[in-house]
Short mmCIF file of C-alpha atoms in Angstrom, two decimals:
data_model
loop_
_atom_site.label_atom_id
_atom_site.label_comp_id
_atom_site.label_asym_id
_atom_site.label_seq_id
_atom_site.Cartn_x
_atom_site.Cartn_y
_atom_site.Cartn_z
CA UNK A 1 0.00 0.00 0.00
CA UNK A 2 1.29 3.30 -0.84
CA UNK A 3 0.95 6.46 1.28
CA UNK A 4 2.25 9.97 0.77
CA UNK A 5 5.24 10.28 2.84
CA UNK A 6 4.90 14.52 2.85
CA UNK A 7 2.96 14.44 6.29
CA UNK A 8 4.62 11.76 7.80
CA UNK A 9 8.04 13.94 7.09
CA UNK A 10 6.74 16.27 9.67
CA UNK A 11 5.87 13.83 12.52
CA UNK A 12 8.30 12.94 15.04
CA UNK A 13 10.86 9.66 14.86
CA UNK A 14 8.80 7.89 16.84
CA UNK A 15 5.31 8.71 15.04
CA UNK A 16 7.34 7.90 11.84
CA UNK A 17 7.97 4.58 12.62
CA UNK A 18 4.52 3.42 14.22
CA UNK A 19 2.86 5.02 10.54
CA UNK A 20 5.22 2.47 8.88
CA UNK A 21 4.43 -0.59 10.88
CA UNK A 22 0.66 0.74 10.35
CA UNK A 23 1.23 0.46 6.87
CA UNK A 24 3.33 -2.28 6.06
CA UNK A 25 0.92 -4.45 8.21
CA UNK A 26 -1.99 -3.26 6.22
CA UNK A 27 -0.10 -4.24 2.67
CA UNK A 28 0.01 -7.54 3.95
CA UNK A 29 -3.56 -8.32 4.87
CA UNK A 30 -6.26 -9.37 2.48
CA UNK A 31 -9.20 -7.34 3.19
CA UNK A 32 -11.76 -8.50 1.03
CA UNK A 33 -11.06 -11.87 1.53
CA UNK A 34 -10.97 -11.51 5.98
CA UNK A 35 -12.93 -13.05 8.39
CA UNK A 36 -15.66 -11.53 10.57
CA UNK A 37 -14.79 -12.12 14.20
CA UNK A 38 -16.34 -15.64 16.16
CA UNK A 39 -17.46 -16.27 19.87
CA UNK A 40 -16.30 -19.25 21.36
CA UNK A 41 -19.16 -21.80 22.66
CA UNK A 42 -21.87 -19.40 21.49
CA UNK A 43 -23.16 -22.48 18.91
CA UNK A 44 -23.52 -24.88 21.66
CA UNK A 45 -25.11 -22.33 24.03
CA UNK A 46 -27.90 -21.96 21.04
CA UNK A 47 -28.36 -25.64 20.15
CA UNK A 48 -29.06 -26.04 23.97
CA UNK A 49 -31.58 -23.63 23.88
CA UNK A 50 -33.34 -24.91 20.97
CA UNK A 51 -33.12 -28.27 22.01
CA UNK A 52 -35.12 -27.26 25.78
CA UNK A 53 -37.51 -24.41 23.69
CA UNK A 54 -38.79 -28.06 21.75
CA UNK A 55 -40.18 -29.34 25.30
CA UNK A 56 -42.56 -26.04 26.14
CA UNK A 57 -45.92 -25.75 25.47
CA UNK A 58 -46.57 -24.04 21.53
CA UNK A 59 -47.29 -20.52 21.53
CA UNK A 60 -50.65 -18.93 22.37
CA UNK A 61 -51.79 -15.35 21.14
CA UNK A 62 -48.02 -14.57 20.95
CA UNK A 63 -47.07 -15.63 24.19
CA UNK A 64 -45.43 -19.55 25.66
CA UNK A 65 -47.66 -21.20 28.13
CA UNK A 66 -45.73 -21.30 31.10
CA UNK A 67 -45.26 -25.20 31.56
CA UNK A 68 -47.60 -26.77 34.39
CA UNK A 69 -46.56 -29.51 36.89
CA UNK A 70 -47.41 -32.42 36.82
CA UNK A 71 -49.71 -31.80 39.57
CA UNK A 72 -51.55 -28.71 38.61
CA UNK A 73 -54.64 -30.72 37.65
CA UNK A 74 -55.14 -30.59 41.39
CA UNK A 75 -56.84 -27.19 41.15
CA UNK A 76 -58.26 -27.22 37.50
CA UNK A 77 -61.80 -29.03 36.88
CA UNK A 78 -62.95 -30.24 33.41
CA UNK A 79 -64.94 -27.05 33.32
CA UNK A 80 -62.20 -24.14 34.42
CA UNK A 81 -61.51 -22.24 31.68
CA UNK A 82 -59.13 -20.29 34.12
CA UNK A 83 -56.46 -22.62 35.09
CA UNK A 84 -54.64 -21.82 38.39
CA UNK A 85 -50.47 -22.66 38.48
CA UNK A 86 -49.53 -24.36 41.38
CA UNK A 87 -45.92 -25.23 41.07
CA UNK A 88 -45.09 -22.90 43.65
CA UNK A 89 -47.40 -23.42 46.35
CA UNK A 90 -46.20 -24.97 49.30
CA UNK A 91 -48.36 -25.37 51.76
CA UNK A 92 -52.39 -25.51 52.36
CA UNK A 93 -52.20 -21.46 53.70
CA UNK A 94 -50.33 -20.59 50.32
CA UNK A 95 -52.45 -22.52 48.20
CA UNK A 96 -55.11 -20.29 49.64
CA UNK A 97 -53.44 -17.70 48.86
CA UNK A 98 -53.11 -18.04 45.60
CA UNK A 99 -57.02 -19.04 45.36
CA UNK A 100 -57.83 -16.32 47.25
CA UNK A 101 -56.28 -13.78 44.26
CA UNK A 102 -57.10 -15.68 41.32
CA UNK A 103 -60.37 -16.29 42.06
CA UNK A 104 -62.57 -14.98 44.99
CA UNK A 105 -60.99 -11.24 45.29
CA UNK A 106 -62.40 -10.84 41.62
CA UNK A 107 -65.75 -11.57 42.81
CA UNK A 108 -65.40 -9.45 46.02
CA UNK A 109 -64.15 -6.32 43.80
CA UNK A 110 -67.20 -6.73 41.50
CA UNK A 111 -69.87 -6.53 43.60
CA UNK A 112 -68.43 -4.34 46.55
CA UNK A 113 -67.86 -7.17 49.30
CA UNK A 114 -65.54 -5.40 50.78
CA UNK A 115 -67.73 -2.58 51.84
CA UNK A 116 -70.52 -4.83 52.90
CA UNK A 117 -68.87 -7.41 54.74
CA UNK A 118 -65.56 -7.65 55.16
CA UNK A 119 -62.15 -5.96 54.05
CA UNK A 120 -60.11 -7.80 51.84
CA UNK A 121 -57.68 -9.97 53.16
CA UNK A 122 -53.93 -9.63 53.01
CA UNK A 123 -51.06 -11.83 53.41
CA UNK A 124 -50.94 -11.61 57.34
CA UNK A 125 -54.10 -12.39 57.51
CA UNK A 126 -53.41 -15.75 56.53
CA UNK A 127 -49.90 -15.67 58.17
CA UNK A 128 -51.45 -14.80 61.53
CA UNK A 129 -51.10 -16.78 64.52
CA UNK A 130 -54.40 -18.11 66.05
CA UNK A 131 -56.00 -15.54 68.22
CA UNK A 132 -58.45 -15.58 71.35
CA UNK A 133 -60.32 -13.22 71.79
CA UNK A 134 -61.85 -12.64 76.03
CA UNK A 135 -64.97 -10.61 76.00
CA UNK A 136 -66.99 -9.94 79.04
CA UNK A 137 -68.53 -7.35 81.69
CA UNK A 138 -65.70 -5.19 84.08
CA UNK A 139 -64.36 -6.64 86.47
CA UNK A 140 -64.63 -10.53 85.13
CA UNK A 141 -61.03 -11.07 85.34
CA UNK A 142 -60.08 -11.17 81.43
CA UNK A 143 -56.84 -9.39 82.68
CA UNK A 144 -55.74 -11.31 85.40
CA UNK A 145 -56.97 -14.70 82.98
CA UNK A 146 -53.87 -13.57 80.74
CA UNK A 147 -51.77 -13.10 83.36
CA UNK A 148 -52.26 -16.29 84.93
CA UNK A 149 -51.77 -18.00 81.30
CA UNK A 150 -48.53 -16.24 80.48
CA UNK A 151 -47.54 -16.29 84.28
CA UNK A 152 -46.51 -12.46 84.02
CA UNK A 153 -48.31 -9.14 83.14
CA UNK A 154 -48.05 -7.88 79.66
CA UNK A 155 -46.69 -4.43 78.72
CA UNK A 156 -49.39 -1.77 80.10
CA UNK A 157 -51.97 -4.31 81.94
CA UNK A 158 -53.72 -2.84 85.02
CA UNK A 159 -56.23 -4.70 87.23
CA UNK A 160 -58.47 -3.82 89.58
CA UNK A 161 -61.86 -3.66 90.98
CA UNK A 162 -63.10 -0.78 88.41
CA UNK A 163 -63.20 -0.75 84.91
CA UNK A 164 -59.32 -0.56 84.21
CA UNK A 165 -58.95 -1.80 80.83
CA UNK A 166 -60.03 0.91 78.81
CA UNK A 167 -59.18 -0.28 75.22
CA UNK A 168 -58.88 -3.22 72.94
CA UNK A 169 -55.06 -4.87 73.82
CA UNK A 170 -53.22 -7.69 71.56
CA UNK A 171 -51.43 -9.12 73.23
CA UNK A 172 -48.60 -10.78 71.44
CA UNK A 173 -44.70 -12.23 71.03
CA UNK A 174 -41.78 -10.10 70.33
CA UNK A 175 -38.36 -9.47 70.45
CA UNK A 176 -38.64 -6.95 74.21
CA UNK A 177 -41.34 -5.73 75.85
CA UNK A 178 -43.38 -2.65 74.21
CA UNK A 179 -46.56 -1.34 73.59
CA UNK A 180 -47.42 -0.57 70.34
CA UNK A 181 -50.26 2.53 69.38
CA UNK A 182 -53.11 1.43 67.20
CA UNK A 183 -52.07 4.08 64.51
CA UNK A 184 -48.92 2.43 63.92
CA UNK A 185 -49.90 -1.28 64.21
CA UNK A 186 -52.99 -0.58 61.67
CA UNK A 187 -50.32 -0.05 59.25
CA UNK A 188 -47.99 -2.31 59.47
CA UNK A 189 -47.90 -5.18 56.25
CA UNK A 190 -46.59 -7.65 59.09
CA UNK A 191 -49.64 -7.42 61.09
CA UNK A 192 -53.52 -8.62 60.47
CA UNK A 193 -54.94 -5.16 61.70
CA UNK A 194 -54.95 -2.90 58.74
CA UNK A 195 -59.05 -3.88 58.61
CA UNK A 196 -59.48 -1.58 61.59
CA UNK A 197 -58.91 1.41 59.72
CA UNK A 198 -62.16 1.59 58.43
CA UNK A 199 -63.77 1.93 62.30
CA UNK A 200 -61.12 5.63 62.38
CA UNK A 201 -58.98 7.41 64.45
CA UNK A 202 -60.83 7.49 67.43
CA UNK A 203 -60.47 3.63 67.72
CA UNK A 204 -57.47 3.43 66.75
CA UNK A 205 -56.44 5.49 69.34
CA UNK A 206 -58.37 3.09 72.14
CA UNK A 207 -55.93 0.24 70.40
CA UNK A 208 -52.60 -1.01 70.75
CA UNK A 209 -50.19 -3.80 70.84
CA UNK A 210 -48.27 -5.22 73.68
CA UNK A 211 -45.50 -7.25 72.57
CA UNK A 212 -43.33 -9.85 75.07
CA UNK A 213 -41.02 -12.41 74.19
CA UNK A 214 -43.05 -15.39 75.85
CA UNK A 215 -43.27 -19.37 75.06
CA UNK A 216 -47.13 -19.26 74.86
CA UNK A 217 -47.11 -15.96 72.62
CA UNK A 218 -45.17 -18.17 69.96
CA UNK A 219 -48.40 -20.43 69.20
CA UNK A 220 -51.31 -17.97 70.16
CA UNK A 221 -52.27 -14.07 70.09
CA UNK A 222 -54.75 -12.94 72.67
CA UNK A 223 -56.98 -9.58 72.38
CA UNK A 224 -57.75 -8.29 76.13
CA UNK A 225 -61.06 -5.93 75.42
CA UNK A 226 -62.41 -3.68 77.27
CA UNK A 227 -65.55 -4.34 79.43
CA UNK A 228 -68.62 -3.89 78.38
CA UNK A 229 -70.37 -0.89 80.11
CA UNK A 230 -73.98 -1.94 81.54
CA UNK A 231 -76.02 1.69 81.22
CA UNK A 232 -77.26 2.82 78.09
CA UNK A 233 -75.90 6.40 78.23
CA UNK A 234 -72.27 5.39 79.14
CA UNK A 235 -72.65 3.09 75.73
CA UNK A 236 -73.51 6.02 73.62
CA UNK A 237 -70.76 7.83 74.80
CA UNK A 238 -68.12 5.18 73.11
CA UNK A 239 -66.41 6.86 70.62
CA UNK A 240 -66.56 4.70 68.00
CA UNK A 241 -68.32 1.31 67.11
CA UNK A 242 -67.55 -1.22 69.50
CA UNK A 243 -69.61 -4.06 68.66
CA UNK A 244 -68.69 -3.38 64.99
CA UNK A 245 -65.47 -4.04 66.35
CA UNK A 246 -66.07 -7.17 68.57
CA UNK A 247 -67.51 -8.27 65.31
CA UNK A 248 -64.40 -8.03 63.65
CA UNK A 249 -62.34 -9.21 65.60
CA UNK A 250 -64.92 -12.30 66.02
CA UNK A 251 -64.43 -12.97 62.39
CA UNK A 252 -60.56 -13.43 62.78
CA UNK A 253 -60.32 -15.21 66.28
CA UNK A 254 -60.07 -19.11 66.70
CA UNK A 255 -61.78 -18.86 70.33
CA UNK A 256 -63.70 -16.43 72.18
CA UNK A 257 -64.13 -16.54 75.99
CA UNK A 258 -67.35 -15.35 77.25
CA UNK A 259 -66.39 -14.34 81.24
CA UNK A 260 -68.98 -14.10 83.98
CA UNK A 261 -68.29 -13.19 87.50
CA UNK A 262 -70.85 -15.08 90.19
CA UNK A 263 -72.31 -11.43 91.19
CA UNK A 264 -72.34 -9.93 87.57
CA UNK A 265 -74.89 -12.39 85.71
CA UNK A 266 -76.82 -9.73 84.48
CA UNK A 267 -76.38 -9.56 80.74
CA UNK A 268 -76.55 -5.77 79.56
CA UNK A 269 -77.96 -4.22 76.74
CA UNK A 270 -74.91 -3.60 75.30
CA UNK A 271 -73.61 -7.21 76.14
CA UNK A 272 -76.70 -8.56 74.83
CA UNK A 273 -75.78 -6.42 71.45
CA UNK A 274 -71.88 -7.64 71.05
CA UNK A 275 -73.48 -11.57 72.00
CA UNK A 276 -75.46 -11.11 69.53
CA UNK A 277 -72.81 -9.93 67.28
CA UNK A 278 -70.85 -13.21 67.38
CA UNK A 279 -73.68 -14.86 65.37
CA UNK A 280 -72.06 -17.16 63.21
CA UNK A 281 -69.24 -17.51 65.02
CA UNK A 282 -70.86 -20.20 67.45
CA UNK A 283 -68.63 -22.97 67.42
CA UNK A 284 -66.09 -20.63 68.50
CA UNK A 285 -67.74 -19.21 71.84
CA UNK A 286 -66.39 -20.95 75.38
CA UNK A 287 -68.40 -19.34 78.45
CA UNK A 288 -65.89 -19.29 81.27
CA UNK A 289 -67.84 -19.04 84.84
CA UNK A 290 -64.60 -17.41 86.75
CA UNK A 291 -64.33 -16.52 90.35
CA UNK A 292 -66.36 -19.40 91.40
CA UNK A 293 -64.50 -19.73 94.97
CA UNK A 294 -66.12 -17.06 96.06
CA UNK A 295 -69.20 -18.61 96.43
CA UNK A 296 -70.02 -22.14 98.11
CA UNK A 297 -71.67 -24.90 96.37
CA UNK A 298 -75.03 -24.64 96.71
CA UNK A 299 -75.21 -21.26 95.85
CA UNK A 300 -72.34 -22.08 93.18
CA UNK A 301 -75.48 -24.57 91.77
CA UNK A 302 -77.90 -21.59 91.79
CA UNK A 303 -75.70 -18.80 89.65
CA UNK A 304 -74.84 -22.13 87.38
CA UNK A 305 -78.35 -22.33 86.49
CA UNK A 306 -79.25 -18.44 86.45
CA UNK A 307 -76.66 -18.31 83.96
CA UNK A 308 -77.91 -20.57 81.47
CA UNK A 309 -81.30 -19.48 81.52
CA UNK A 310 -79.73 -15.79 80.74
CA UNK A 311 -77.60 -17.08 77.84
CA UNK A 312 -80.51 -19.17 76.54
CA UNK A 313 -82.42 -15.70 75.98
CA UNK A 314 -79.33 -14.04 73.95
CA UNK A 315 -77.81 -16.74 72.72
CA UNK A 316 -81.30 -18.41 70.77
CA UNK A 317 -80.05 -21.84 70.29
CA UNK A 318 -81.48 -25.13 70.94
CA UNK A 319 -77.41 -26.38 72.05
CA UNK A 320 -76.45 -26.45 75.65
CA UNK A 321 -73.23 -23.70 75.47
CA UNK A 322 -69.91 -25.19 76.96
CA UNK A 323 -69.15 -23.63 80.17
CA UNK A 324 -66.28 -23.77 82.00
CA UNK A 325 -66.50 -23.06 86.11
CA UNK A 326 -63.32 -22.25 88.14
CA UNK A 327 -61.07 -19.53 89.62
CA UNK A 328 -58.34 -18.26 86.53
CA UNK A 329 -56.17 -16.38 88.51
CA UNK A 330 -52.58 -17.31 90.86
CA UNK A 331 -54.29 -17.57 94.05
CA UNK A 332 -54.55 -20.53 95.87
CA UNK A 333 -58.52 -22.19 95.38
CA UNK A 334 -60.50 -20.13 98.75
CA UNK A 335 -61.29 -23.92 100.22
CA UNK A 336 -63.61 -22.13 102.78
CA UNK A 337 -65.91 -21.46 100.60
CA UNK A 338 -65.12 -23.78 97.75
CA UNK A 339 -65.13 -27.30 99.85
CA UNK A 340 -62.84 -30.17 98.67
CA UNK A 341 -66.10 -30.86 96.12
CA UNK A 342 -65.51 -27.45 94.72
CA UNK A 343 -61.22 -27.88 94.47
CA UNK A 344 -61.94 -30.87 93.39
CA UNK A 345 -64.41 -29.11 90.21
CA UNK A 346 -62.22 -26.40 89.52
CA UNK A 347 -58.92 -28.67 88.90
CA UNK A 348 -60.73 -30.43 86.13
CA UNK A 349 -62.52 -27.53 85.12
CA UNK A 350 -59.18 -25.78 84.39
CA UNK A 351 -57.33 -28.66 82.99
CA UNK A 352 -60.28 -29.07 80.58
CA UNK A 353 -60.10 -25.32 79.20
CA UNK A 354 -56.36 -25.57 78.89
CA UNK A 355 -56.36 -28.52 77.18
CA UNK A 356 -59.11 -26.63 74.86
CA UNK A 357 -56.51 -23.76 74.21
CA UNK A 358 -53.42 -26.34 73.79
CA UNK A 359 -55.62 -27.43 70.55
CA UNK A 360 -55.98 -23.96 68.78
CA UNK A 361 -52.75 -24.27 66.94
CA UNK A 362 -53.43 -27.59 66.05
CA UNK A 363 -56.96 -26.68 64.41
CA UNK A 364 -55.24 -23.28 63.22
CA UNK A 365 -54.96 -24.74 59.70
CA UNK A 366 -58.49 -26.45 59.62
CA UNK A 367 -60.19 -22.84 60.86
CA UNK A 368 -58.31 -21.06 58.45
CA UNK A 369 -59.95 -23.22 55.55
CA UNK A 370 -63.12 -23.13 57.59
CA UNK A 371 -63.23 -19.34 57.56
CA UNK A 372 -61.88 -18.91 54.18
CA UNK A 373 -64.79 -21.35 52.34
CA UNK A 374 -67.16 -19.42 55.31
CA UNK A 375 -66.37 -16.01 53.03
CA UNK A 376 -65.90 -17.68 49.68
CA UNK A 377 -69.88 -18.24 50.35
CA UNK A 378 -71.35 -14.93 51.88
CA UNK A 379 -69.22 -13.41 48.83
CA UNK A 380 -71.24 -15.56 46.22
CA UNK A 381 -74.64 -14.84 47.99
CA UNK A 382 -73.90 -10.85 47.72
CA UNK A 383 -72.91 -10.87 44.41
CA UNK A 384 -76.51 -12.77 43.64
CA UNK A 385 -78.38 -10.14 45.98
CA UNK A 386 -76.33 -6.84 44.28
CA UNK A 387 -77.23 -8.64 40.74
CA UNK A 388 -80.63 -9.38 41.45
CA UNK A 389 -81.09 -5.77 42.94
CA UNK A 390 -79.40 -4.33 39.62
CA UNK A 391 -82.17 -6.43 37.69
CA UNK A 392 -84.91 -5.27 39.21
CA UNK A 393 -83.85 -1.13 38.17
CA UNK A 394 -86.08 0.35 35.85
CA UNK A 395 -84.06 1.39 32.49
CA UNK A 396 -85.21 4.57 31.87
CA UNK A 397 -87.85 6.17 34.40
CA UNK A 398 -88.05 6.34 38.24
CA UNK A 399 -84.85 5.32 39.36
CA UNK A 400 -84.83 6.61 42.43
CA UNK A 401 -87.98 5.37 43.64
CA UNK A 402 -87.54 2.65 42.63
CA UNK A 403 -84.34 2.11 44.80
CA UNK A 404 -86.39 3.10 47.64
CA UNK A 405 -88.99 0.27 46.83
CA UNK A 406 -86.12 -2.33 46.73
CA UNK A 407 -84.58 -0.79 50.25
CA UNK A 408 -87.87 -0.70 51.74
CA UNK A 409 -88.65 -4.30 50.76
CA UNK A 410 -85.21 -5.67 51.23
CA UNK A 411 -86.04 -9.09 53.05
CA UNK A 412 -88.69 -9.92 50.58
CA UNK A 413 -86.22 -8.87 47.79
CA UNK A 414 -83.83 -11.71 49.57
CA UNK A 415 -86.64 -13.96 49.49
CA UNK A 416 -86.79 -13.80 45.84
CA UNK A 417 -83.27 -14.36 45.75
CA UNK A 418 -83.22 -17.39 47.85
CA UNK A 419 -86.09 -19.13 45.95
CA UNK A 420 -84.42 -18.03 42.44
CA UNK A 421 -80.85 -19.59 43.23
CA UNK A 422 -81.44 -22.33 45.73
CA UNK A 423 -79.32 -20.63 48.91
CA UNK A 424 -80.06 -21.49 52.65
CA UNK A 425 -81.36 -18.47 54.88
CA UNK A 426 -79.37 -18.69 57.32
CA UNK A 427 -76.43 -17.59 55.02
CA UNK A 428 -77.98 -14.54 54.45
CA UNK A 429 -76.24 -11.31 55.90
CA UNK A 430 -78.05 -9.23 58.64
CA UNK A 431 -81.12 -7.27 56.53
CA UNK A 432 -80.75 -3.93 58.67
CA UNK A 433 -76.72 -3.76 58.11
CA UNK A 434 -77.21 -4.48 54.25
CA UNK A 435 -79.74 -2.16 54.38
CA UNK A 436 -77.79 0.73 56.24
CA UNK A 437 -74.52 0.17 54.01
CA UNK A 438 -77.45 0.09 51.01
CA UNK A 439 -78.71 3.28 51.42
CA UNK A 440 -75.46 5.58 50.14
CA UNK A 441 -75.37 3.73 47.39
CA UNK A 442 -76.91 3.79 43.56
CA UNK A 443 -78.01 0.28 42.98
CA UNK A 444 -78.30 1.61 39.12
CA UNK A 445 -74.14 1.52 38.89
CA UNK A 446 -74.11 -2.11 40.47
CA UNK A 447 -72.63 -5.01 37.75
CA UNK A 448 -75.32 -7.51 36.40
CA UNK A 449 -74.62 -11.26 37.42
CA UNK A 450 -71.29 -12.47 36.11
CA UNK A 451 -71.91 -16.44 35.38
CA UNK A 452 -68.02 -17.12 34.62
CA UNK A 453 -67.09 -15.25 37.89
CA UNK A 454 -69.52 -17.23 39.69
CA UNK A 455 -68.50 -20.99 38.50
CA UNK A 456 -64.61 -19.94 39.18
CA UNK A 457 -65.54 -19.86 42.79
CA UNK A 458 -67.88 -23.19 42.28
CA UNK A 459 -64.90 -24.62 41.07
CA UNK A 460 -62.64 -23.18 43.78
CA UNK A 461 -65.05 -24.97 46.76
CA UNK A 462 -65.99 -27.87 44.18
CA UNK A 463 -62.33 -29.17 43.08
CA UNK A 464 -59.74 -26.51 44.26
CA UNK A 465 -59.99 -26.91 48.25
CA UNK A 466 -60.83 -30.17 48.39
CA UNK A 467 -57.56 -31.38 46.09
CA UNK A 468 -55.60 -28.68 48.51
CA UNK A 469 -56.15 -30.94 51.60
CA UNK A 470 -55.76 -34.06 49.67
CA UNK A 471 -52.32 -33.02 48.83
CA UNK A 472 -51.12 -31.16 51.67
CA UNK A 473 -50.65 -32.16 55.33
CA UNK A 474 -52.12 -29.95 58.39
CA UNK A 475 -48.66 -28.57 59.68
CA UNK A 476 -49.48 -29.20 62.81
CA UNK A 477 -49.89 -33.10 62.83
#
């Protein structure tokens, strides 16, 4: 190759003789003849991938199937058309996780479940540890019941002879011992109490969390409440909703301890109201007779019976409520008034509710899928009662009469329902709440029956759940 030599004449020595190796290098390469550069193994590394992309499903609408398990039949039927992956799920809680997104929040979005019944659940709601929940007048001894559980007090418990505990207390394990406001723990994504947020500030700031490193607290939460007042003018002056939120908290408790003191059998208004409250819940309810030394037997045999008869008029079932008798605190039994009889009683009586609360974590699992098929249900039922409702708007004309009509007539309206679809009544939600949540809303802009939405969650209790047990153990046994 020739270059001009002119320019190079005026570059130093050393530039001079790079130019010429430059140059006499380049004379002695073929350039239209070269050869573009090559990565080593990148043949094999694309032969390997061609060989694996033959063993995926074909393409569909531009995307790859995602290849299934072997056992993801488990939660598809013969009539799913949406098929639920379950290569990743690992347990029976994270199964129903996955459900619980895939199919049944769908539903709940739809038709407004959330603001009906329940919020929507999160992760730590199914995380959560089992929870029991002790509800009774002032005074009962729900505090000092803790404390002679966990063998301690817990962060910011007071007892005593007037109404001391006034606000709702979970009690629960941690690294030290703090309490925790209710603003903060409503908030936190580790904790099951970001529902509350809907009952406002002004419970929130009658809530908090006491946290203890204890044994006990590892395998069960318990919620300390406060008592329930007896007059009708210190109820209204609550500040927020309280058997809204004994309701609640009903809803995500395993057990719930009903406490009666000997010389408190009276059952309020208020008490009647929160009882009444915990209707569905009935399997869960334990009535716990406490401070029965005080008393001696045959009187102990009078305030047995005076209690039953009171909880036969609230309560309104035909079953004989479990009740517990005995003296839940770390004093020695009073066998003065007790009698060896009455020691005797109280020994077996305790040993029986302990063994009652040594079970929770066991049936943990089984009450989760009990309360999740429990909501998968009253979510179905409102979606037929909001699509029914939307049915029965005129298209044009009188709208808003006629959404007083259905308001006013709202249990004959369910009625209709229950005849058209086939539903028990007692699965039907309370007509005065619907109605009250009913009423600031325009049943016009409400979605007409989804059928597809409906068999996903027919599917979900039909094939889904049941395959979930089959193939996962309790992990607790």
């Amino acid at each position: 190759m020739d270059f001009d030599s002119a320019p190079i004449s005026k570059c130093s020595k050393e530039h001079q003789k790079i130019y010429e190796e430059w140059f006499t290098y380049a004379d002695s390469v073929d350039f239209e003849n070269i050869n573009p550069p090559v990565m080593e193994g990148l043949d094999a590394l694309l032969a390997k991938k061609k060989r694996s992309s033959k063993t995926t499903e074909p393409e569909v609408n531009g995307s790859s199937l995602e290849q299934l398990s072997p056992a993801a039949h488990w939660f598809t039927s013969s009539n799913s058309a949406k098929k639920v992956s379950i290569a990743s799920v690992t347990s029976i809680i994270d199964g129903l996780k996955k459900l619980y997104i895939q199919k049944l929040k769908p539903l709940e979005s739809t038709y407004n479940f959330n603001d009906f019944v329940s919020p929507p659940l999160t992760n730590s709601d199914f995380d959560a540890k089992p929870m029991v929940m002790l509800l009774g007048q002032y005074s009962t001894g729900k505090t000092t019941f803790i404390k002679h559980l966990l063998k301690t007090g817990y962060p910011g418990s007071h007892i005593g002879p007037e109404p001391t505990t006034d606000r709702f207390v979970v009690v629960m394990n941690g690294p030290d011992e703090r309490s925790i406001p209710g603003n903060t723990v409503a908030v936190q994504a580790d904790m099951p109490y970001s529902g509350l947020t809907t009952f406002g500030t002004a419970f929130l700031s009658k809530f908090e969390c006491s946290q203890m490193p204890h044994p006990l607290l590892e395998h069960i939460t318990f919620v300390d409440t406060p008592g329930v007042l007896s007059g009708e003018k210190q109820r209204t002056q609550r500040s927020y909703d309280f058997t809204g939120v004994t309701s609640w908290f009903a809803a995500k408790c395993d057990l719930i301890l009903l406490l009666f003191d000997p010389h408190k059998l009276d059952i309020s208004d208020e008490f009647k109201r929160v009882i009444s409250s915990l209707r569905g819940h009935d399997d869960k309810i334990r009535v716990v007779l406490n401070k029965a030394d005080q008393i001696d037997t045959q009187q102990l045999m009078r305030v047995y019976g005076a209690l039953m008869w009171s909880l036969g008029k609230v309560l309104n079932t035909p079953e004989v409520m479990r009740v517990y008798i005995g003296s839940f605190n770390d004093k020695p039994v009073n066998d003065a008034a007790a009698g060896p009889l009455g020691k005797e009683l109280f020994e077996k009586e305790q040993d029986n509710l302990l063994a009652d609360l040594k079970d929770i974590p066991k049936k943990a699992c089984d009450r989760r899928i009990n309360e999740f098929v429990k909501r998968a249900r009253a979510a179905k039922i409102h979606a037929y009662i909001i699509s029914h409702l939307k049915k029965e708007m005129p298209v044009m004309m009188g709208k808003a009469k006629a959404q007083q009509r259905l308001i006013d007539n709202l249990e004959d309206e369910f009625a209709k329902v229950q005849r058209e679809h086939h539903l028990p009544a007692g699965d039907f939600p309370n007509v005065e709440h619907f109605r009250e949540v009913l009423s600031g809303y325009t049943i016009d802009k409400f979605e007409k029956l989804k059928p597809k939405m409906i068999q996903s969650v027919d599917d979900m209790l039909g094939y889904d759940i049941p395959n979930l047990l089959k193939n996962f153990r309790n992990p607790y046994d």
